């Protein structure tokens, strides 16, 4: 295990070693919960952690992305959800092992720091800014679409395009998206236990709304709508799989609560695996109901960001089912914004504690046991993205960043098994090393399926991250300075 580098290290060899220095697992765990001025409070059990991951995941793809994925795969979008689920499963098993071994808030960033070194950890953390921060913005945009649909069907009032769409989408600023981010921020500032309680209520409501959708949609189910199941063949299934992978972003949210879980070594692995199973079952059921009730060629019509409401309109010809779905989606998607914002703040908290981002992100309110300034800064950043950037660009950029981070987690399992076989592990990835290797392969496969523009954006984002690391992170790294825990 590589220890802190000596300040006097010089030359190319010393520089390379400084980039590959790892943070000892014992030190990472010992620092858990500690911030500047206070500590995080351990208040979450298995139910809260599982629903945290479900809340961060369930709804993102079904409520928002389905409308743009169906035209790519046709009825075979159901298979696309399964493909994305298999990819997520391999990574989920790797996450479960590392979460039980290194139960801290940094998620894959902390796992990379313990296994592959500081530079890789930084790159992983930088990608998590895409996974968490940018995905919240995308979901907030979808929230605004369902809010507008609810107003339209119940009050006959549509939010003006100037205030409901971002520039490039026909508007000036997406006000509803900014509002939901602000509401999530105020709830997060109240504390982790209050956030978990609110999320639990919203998750049960979300599942109830989706079951209601299935019950109504299956009354209009026509087997003929599934004819020509895969009109674009495997290429279409794969392309849609790359897009709907966005739907699975968030299943790792429990791993960001490692320092606020009461029994993290036992509960974190279980919460990750259980949440992925719940989400996959719901996605496949809702996807099948949707393409069975409305022919896949009609999914490109109208507002694709409120596609489930369009399905109910086509299936029933009445306004009230889509109104119920829309208000349910308004409340349910808010839980995604809430829990993913929580995860982003905790990852920045861990990075700040290591000195790689400014110390303001690790300041904890002794009264509320939450990182107040961190939460406000993250909300401001997310609000700007949600208000001024179109949804499609956010989705694809988020997916590629997440797939890269997931691939690193799978590699991390292999590295830690080889370098620290003695560490106690509350969960072991089955069929090792086949499972993590397949996890890497599936992540790379879906990354290749994303467009060239997305890759250019990702590479530019990575370049910006490297510049930030060498300008600030490397110079302020606590591991480089040799400071104690």
Coordinates of C-alpha atoms in Angstrom, one line a residue, residues 74-466:
X74 CA -39.4 0.2 -30.9
X75 CA -41.2 -2.3 -28.6
X76 CA -37.8 -3.8 -27.9
X77 CA -37.2 -0.9 -25.5
X78 CA -38.1 -3.5 -22.9
X79 CA -35.0 -5.4 -23.9
X80 CA -33.0 -2.1 -23.7
X81 CA -34.0 -1.7 -20.1
X82 CA -32.9 -5.3 -19.4
X83 CA -29.5 -4.6 -21.2
X84 CA -29.0 -1.5 -19.1
X85 CA -30.0 -3.5 -15.9
X86 CA -27.5 -6.2 -16.6
X87 CA -24.8 -3.6 -17.0
X88 CA -25.9 -1.9 -13.8
X89 CA -26.1 -5.3 -12.0
X90 CA -22.4 -6.1 -12.5
X91 CA -21.4 -2.7 -11.2
X92 CA -23.9 -3.0 -8.4
X93 CA -22.3 -6.1 -7.1
X94 CA -18.9 -4.4 -7.2
X95 CA -20.4 -1.4 -5.4
X96 CA -21.8 -3.7 -2.8
X97 CA -18.4 -5.3 -2.1
X98 CA -16.6 -2.0 -1.8
X99 CA -19.4 -0.3 0.2
X100 CA -19.2 -3.1 2.8
X101 CA -15.4 -2.8 2.9
X102 CA -15.0 1.0 2.8
X103 CA -18.3 2.3 4.3
X104 CA -17.8 6.1 3.7
X105 CA -19.6 8.9 1.9
X106 CA -17.3 9.3 -1.0
X107 CA -18.8 6.3 -3.0
X108 CA -16.7 5.4 -6.0
X109 CA -14.4 8.4 -5.5
X110 CA -13.2 6.9 -2.1
X111 CA -13.0 3.4 -3.5
X112 CA -10.7 4.7 -6.3
X113 CA -8.6 6.6 -3.8
X114 CA -8.0 3.4 -1.8
X115 CA -7.2 1.2 -4.9
X116 CA -5.9 3.2 -7.9
X117 CA -4.5 6.4 -6.5
X118 CA -5.2 10.0 -6.2
X119 CA -5.3 11.0 -9.9
X120 CA -7.7 8.2 -10.8
X121 CA -9.8 9.1 -7.7
X122 CA -9.9 12.7 -8.8
X123 CA -11.0 11.8 -12.3
X124 CA -13.7 9.5 -10.8
X125 CA -14.9 12.3 -8.5
X126 CA -15.0 14.7 -11.4
X127 CA -17.2 12.2 -13.4
X128 CA -19.5 11.9 -10.4
X129 CA -20.1 15.6 -10.8
X130 CA -21.7 14.6 -14.1
X131 CA -23.5 11.6 -12.6
X132 CA -25.0 13.4 -9.7
X133 CA -25.0 17.1 -10.3
X134 CA -25.9 17.1 -14.0
X135 CA -28.4 14.2 -13.7
X136 CA -30.4 16.2 -11.1
X137 CA -30.6 19.1 -13.6
X138 CA -31.9 16.7 -16.3
X139 CA -34.6 15.3 -13.9
X140 CA -35.6 18.8 -12.8
X141 CA -36.3 19.6 -16.5
X142 CA -38.6 16.6 -16.7
X143 CA -40.3 17.7 -13.5
X144 CA -41.2 20.9 -15.1
X145 CA -42.7 19.1 -18.1
X146 CA -45.0 17.1 -15.9
X147 CA -46.0 20.1 -13.8
X148 CA -47.0 21.9 -17.0
X149 CA -49.0 18.8 -18.1
X150 CA -50.8 18.8 -14.8
X151 CA -51.8 22.4 -15.0
X152 CA -52.9 22.0 -18.6
X153 CA -55.2 18.9 -18.0
X154 CA -56.7 20.2 -14.7
X155 CA -56.8 24.0 -15.0
X156 CA -56.5 24.5 -18.8
X157 CA -53.4 26.6 -18.0
X158 CA -50.1 26.1 -19.7
X159 CA -46.9 27.5 -18.3
X160 CA -45.6 30.0 -20.9
X161 CA -42.8 28.5 -23.0
X162 CA -40.5 31.4 -22.1
X163 CA -40.7 30.3 -18.4
X164 CA -40.9 26.5 -18.9
X165 CA -38.1 25.8 -21.4
X166 CA -34.4 26.6 -21.5
X167 CA -32.7 28.6 -24.2
X168 CA -32.5 26.5 -27.3
X169 CA -35.8 24.8 -26.4
X170 CA -38.0 27.8 -27.2
X171 CA -37.7 29.6 -23.8
X172 CA -35.7 31.9 -21.7
X173 CA -35.4 30.0 -18.4
X174 CA -37.0 26.8 -17.0
X175 CA -38.5 28.3 -13.9
X176 CA -40.2 25.0 -12.6
X177 CA -36.8 23.2 -12.7
X178 CA -35.2 25.9 -10.6
X179 CA -38.0 25.8 -8.1
X180 CA -37.8 22.1 -7.5
X181 CA -34.0 22.4 -6.9
X182 CA -34.6 25.2 -4.4
X183 CA -37.2 23.1 -2.5
X184 CA -34.9 20.1 -2.3
X185 CA -32.1 22.4 -1.0
X186 CA -34.3 23.7 1.9
X187 CA -35.3 20.1 2.8
X188 CA -31.6 18.9 2.8
X189 CA -30.7 21.8 5.1
X190 CA -33.1 20.5 7.7
X191 CA -31.0 17.3 8.2
X192 CA -30.4 13.7 6.9
X193 CA -33.1 12.0 9.0
X194 CA -35.7 14.5 7.8
X195 CA -34.6 14.1 4.2
X196 CA -34.8 10.3 4.5
X197 CA -38.3 10.5 6.0
X198 CA -39.6 12.8 3.2
X199 CA -38.0 10.5 0.6
X200 CA -39.7 7.4 2.1
X201 CA -43.1 9.0 1.6
X202 CA -42.3 10.1 -1.9
X203 CA -41.0 6.7 -3.0
X204 CA -44.1 4.9 -1.9
X205 CA -46.2 7.5 -3.7
X206 CA -44.0 7.1 -6.8
X207 CA -44.4 3.3 -6.9
X208 CA -48.2 3.7 -6.4
X209 CA -48.4 6.1 -9.3
X210 CA -46.5 3.7 -11.6
X211 CA -48.7 0.8 -10.6
X212 CA -51.7 3.0 -11.3
X213 CA -50.2 3.7 -14.8
X214 CA -49.8 0.0 -15.4
X215 CA -53.3 -0.8 -14.3
X216 CA -54.8 1.7 -16.7
X217 CA -52.4 1.1 -19.6
X218 CA -52.9 -2.7 -19.6
X219 CA -56.6 -2.1 -20.1
X220 CA -55.7 -0.7 -23.5
X221 CA -52.9 -3.3 -24.2
X222 CA -52.9 -4.6 -27.8
X223 CA -50.6 -7.4 -28.7
X224 CA -50.4 -6.0 -32.3
X225 CA -48.5 -3.0 -30.9
X226 CA -45.6 -5.5 -30.2
X227 CA -45.4 -6.7 -33.8
X228 CA -42.1 -6.1 -35.4
X229 CA -40.7 -6.2 -31.8
X230 CA -37.2 -4.9 -32.8
X231 CA -37.7 -2.8 -36.0
X232 CA -34.1 -1.5 -35.8
X233 CA -32.6 -4.8 -34.7
X234 CA -29.8 -5.1 -32.1
X235 CA -28.4 -1.8 -33.1
X236 CA -31.6 -0.1 -32.0
X237 CA -31.8 -2.0 -28.7
X238 CA -28.1 -1.1 -28.0
X239 CA -28.6 2.5 -28.8
X240 CA -31.7 2.8 -26.6
X241 CA -29.9 0.8 -23.9
X242 CA -27.1 3.5 -23.8
X243 CA -29.8 6.2 -23.5
X244 CA -32.0 4.4 -20.8
X245 CA -28.9 3.6 -18.8
X246 CA -29.6 7.1 -17.5
X247 CA -32.6 5.4 -15.8
X248 CA -30.3 3.4 -13.5
X249 CA -28.2 6.3 -12.3
X250 CA -28.7 6.6 -8.6
X251 CA -28.8 2.9 -7.5
X252 CA -25.5 3.6 -5.9
X253 CA -26.9 6.5 -3.8
X254 CA -26.9 4.4 -0.7
X255 CA -23.1 4.3 -0.9
X256 CA -23.0 8.1 -0.5
X257 CA -24.7 7.7 2.9
X258 CA -22.0 5.5 4.4
X259 CA -21.2 8.0 7.1
X260 CA -24.8 8.5 8.1
X261 CA -25.8 4.8 8.2
X262 CA -26.2 3.1 11.6
X263 CA -24.8 -0.3 10.4
X264 CA -23.0 0.5 7.1
X265 CA -21.0 -2.7 6.6
X266 CA -24.2 -4.8 6.8
X267 CA -26.8 -2.4 5.3
X268 CA -25.0 -0.7 2.4
X269 CA -24.5 -3.9 0.2
X270 CA -28.0 -5.0 0.8
X271 CA -29.5 -1.6 0.1
X272 CA -27.7 -1.4 -3.3
X273 CA -28.7 -4.8 -4.5
X274 CA -32.3 -4.6 -3.3
X275 CA -32.8 -1.2 -4.8
X276 CA -31.6 -2.3 -8.2
X277 CA -33.9 -5.3 -8.2
X278 CA -36.9 -3.2 -7.3
X279 CA -36.1 -0.6 -9.9
X280 CA -35.5 -3.1 -12.7
X281 CA -38.8 -4.9 -12.1
X282 CA -40.8 -1.6 -12.2
X283 CA -39.0 -0.3 -15.3
X284 CA -39.7 -3.5 -17.3
X285 CA -43.3 -3.6 -16.2
X286 CA -44.0 0.0 -17.0
X287 CA -42.1 -0.1 -20.3
X288 CA -44.1 -3.2 -21.5
X289 CA -47.4 -1.5 -20.5
X290 CA -46.5 1.7 -22.4
X291 CA -45.5 0.1 -25.7
X292 CA -48.5 -2.3 -25.5
X293 CA -51.0 0.6 -25.0
X294 CA -49.6 3.0 -27.6
X295 CA -47.9 2.1 -30.9
X296 CA -44.2 2.8 -30.7
X297 CA -44.2 5.1 -33.7
X298 CA -46.3 7.6 -31.8
X299 CA -43.8 8.1 -29.0
X300 CA -42.0 10.8 -31.0
X301 CA -45.2 12.9 -31.1
X302 CA -46.0 15.7 -28.6
X303 CA -44.0 16.3 -25.4
X304 CA -41.5 13.4 -25.2
X305 CA -40.6 14.5 -21.7
X306 CA -44.0 13.7 -20.4
X307 CA -44.4 10.5 -22.4
X308 CA -46.4 8.4 -19.8
X309 CA -49.1 11.1 -19.6
X310 CA -49.3 10.9 -23.4
X311 CA -49.8 7.1 -23.2
X312 CA -52.7 7.5 -20.8
X313 CA -54.3 10.1 -23.0
X314 CA -54.1 7.8 -26.0
X315 CA -55.2 4.8 -24.0
X316 CA -58.3 6.3 -22.3
X317 CA -59.2 9.4 -24.2
X318 CA -59.9 11.0 -20.8
X319 CA -58.0 13.7 -19.0
X320 CA -58.2 12.5 -15.4
X321 CA -55.8 9.5 -15.7
X322 CA -53.0 11.6 -17.1
X323 CA -53.8 14.3 -14.5
X324 CA -53.3 11.7 -11.7
X325 CA -50.1 10.5 -13.3
X326 CA -48.8 14.0 -13.8
X327 CA -49.3 15.1 -10.2
X328 CA -47.8 11.9 -9.0
X329 CA -44.8 12.4 -11.2
X330 CA -44.4 16.0 -10.0
X331 CA -44.1 14.7 -6.4
X332 CA -42.2 11.5 -7.3
X333 CA -39.5 13.0 -9.5
X334 CA -38.9 15.5 -6.7
X335 CA -37.5 12.6 -4.7
X336 CA -34.9 12.0 -7.4
X337 CA -33.8 15.6 -7.2
X338 CA -33.7 15.4 -3.4
X339 CA -31.7 12.2 -3.0
X340 CA -29.3 12.7 -5.9
X341 CA -28.5 16.2 -4.6
X342 CA -27.8 14.6 -1.2
X343 CA -25.4 12.2 -2.9
X344 CA -23.5 15.1 -4.7
X345 CA -23.0 17.0 -1.5
X346 CA -21.6 14.0 0.4
X347 CA -19.1 13.2 -2.4
X348 CA -17.9 16.8 -2.4
X349 CA -17.7 16.5 1.4
X350 CA -15.3 13.5 1.1
X351 CA -13.2 15.2 -1.6
X352 CA -13.0 18.4 0.5
X353 CA -11.9 16.4 3.6
X354 CA -9.0 15.1 1.4
X355 CA -8.1 18.6 0.4
X356 CA -8.9 18.1 -3.3
X357 CA -11.6 20.7 -3.4
X358 CA -11.9 23.8 -1.2
X359 CA -12.5 23.4 2.5
X360 CA -15.9 25.1 2.4
X361 CA -17.5 21.8 1.2
X362 CA -16.6 20.0 4.4
X363 CA -17.9 22.5 6.9
X364 CA -20.6 20.9 9.0
X365 CA -23.2 22.7 11.0
X366 CA -22.9 21.5 14.6
X367 CA -26.6 22.2 15.2
X368 CA -28.0 20.4 12.1
X369 CA -25.1 18.0 11.3
X370 CA -25.3 18.9 7.6
X371 CA -22.8 20.6 5.3
X372 CA -24.7 23.8 4.9
X373 CA -22.5 25.8 2.5
X374 CA -21.8 22.7 0.4
X375 CA -25.6 22.2 0.0
X376 CA -26.2 25.8 -1.0
X377 CA -23.4 25.8 -3.6
X378 CA -24.5 22.5 -5.1
X379 CA -28.1 23.7 -5.4
X380 CA -27.0 27.0 -7.1
X381 CA -24.9 25.0 -9.7
X382 CA -27.7 22.5 -10.4
X383 CA -30.3 25.3 -10.6
X384 CA -28.3 27.1 -13.3
X385 CA -27.9 23.9 -15.4
X386 CA -31.6 23.0 -15.0
X387 CA -32.8 26.5 -15.9
X388 CA -30.6 27.1 -18.9
X389 CA -29.5 23.7 -20.5
X390 CA -31.7 21.5 -22.7
X391 CA -32.6 18.0 -21.4
X392 CA -31.1 15.8 -24.1
X393 CA -27.6 17.1 -23.8
X394 CA -27.7 16.6 -20.0
X395 CA -28.9 13.0 -20.3
X396 CA -26.2 11.8 -22.6
X397 CA -23.4 13.6 -20.8
X398 CA -24.5 12.2 -17.5
X399 CA -24.6 8.6 -18.9
X400 CA -21.1 8.6 -20.2
X401 CA -19.7 10.0 -17.0
X402 CA -21.5 7.5 -14.9
X403 CA -20.5 4.5 -17.1
X404 CA -16.8 5.6 -16.7
X405 CA -17.2 5.8 -12.9
X406 CA -18.9 2.4 -12.8
X407 CA -16.1 0.9 -14.8
X408 CA -13.5 2.2 -12.3
X409 CA -15.5 0.6 -9.4
X410 CA -15.3 -2.8 -11.1
X411 CA -11.6 -2.3 -11.6
X412 CA -11.3 -1.2 -7.9
X413 CA -12.7 -4.5 -6.7
X414 CA -10.0 -6.4 -8.6
X415 CA -7.2 -4.2 -7.4
X416 CA -8.3 -4.3 -3.7
X417 CA -8.7 -8.1 -3.8
X418 CA -5.1 -8.3 -5.0
X419 CA -3.5 -5.6 -2.8
X420 CA -5.5 -6.1 0.4
X421 CA -6.9 -9.6 0.5
X422 CA -6.9 -9.5 4.3
X423 CA -9.5 -6.7 4.6
X424 CA -12.8 -7.8 6.2
X425 CA -15.6 -7.8 3.6
X426 CA -19.2 -8.0 4.6
X427 CA -20.1 -8.8 1.0
X428 CA -18.1 -10.5 -1.8
X429 CA -18.9 -10.1 -5.5
X430 CA -19.9 -13.6 -6.7
X431 CA -18.0 -15.3 -9.6
X432 CA -15.0 -13.1 -9.0
X433 CA -13.2 -12.0 -11.2
X434 CA -15.6 -12.7 -14.0
X435 CA -18.3 -10.4 -12.6
X436 CA -16.2 -7.2 -12.3
X437 CA -14.6 -7.9 -15.7
X438 CA -18.0 -8.2 -17.3
X439 CA -19.0 -5.0 -15.5
X440 CA -16.1 -3.2 -17.2
X441 CA -16.9 -4.7 -20.6
X442 CA -20.6 -3.8 -20.5
X443 CA -19.8 -0.2 -19.4
X444 CA -17.4 0.2 -22.2
X445 CA -19.9 -1.3 -24.7
X446 CA -22.6 1.2 -23.7
X447 CA -20.2 4.1 -23.7
X448 CA -19.3 3.2 -27.4
X449 CA -23.0 3.4 -28.2
X450 CA -23.2 7.1 -27.2
X451 CA -22.8 9.7 -29.9
X452 CA -19.6 11.4 -31.0
X453 CA -20.7 14.8 -29.7
X454 CA -21.2 13.2 -26.3
X455 CA -17.7 11.8 -26.4
X456 CA -16.3 15.2 -27.3
X457 CA -18.2 16.8 -24.4
X458 CA -16.9 14.1 -22.1
X459 CA -13.3 14.5 -23.2
X460 CA -13.5 18.3 -22.8
X461 CA -15.0 17.7 -19.3
X462 CA -12.2 15.4 -18.4
X463 CA -9.6 17.9 -19.6
X464 CA -11.1 20.6 -17.5
X465 CA -11.0 18.2 -14.6
X466 CA -7.3 17.5 -15.1

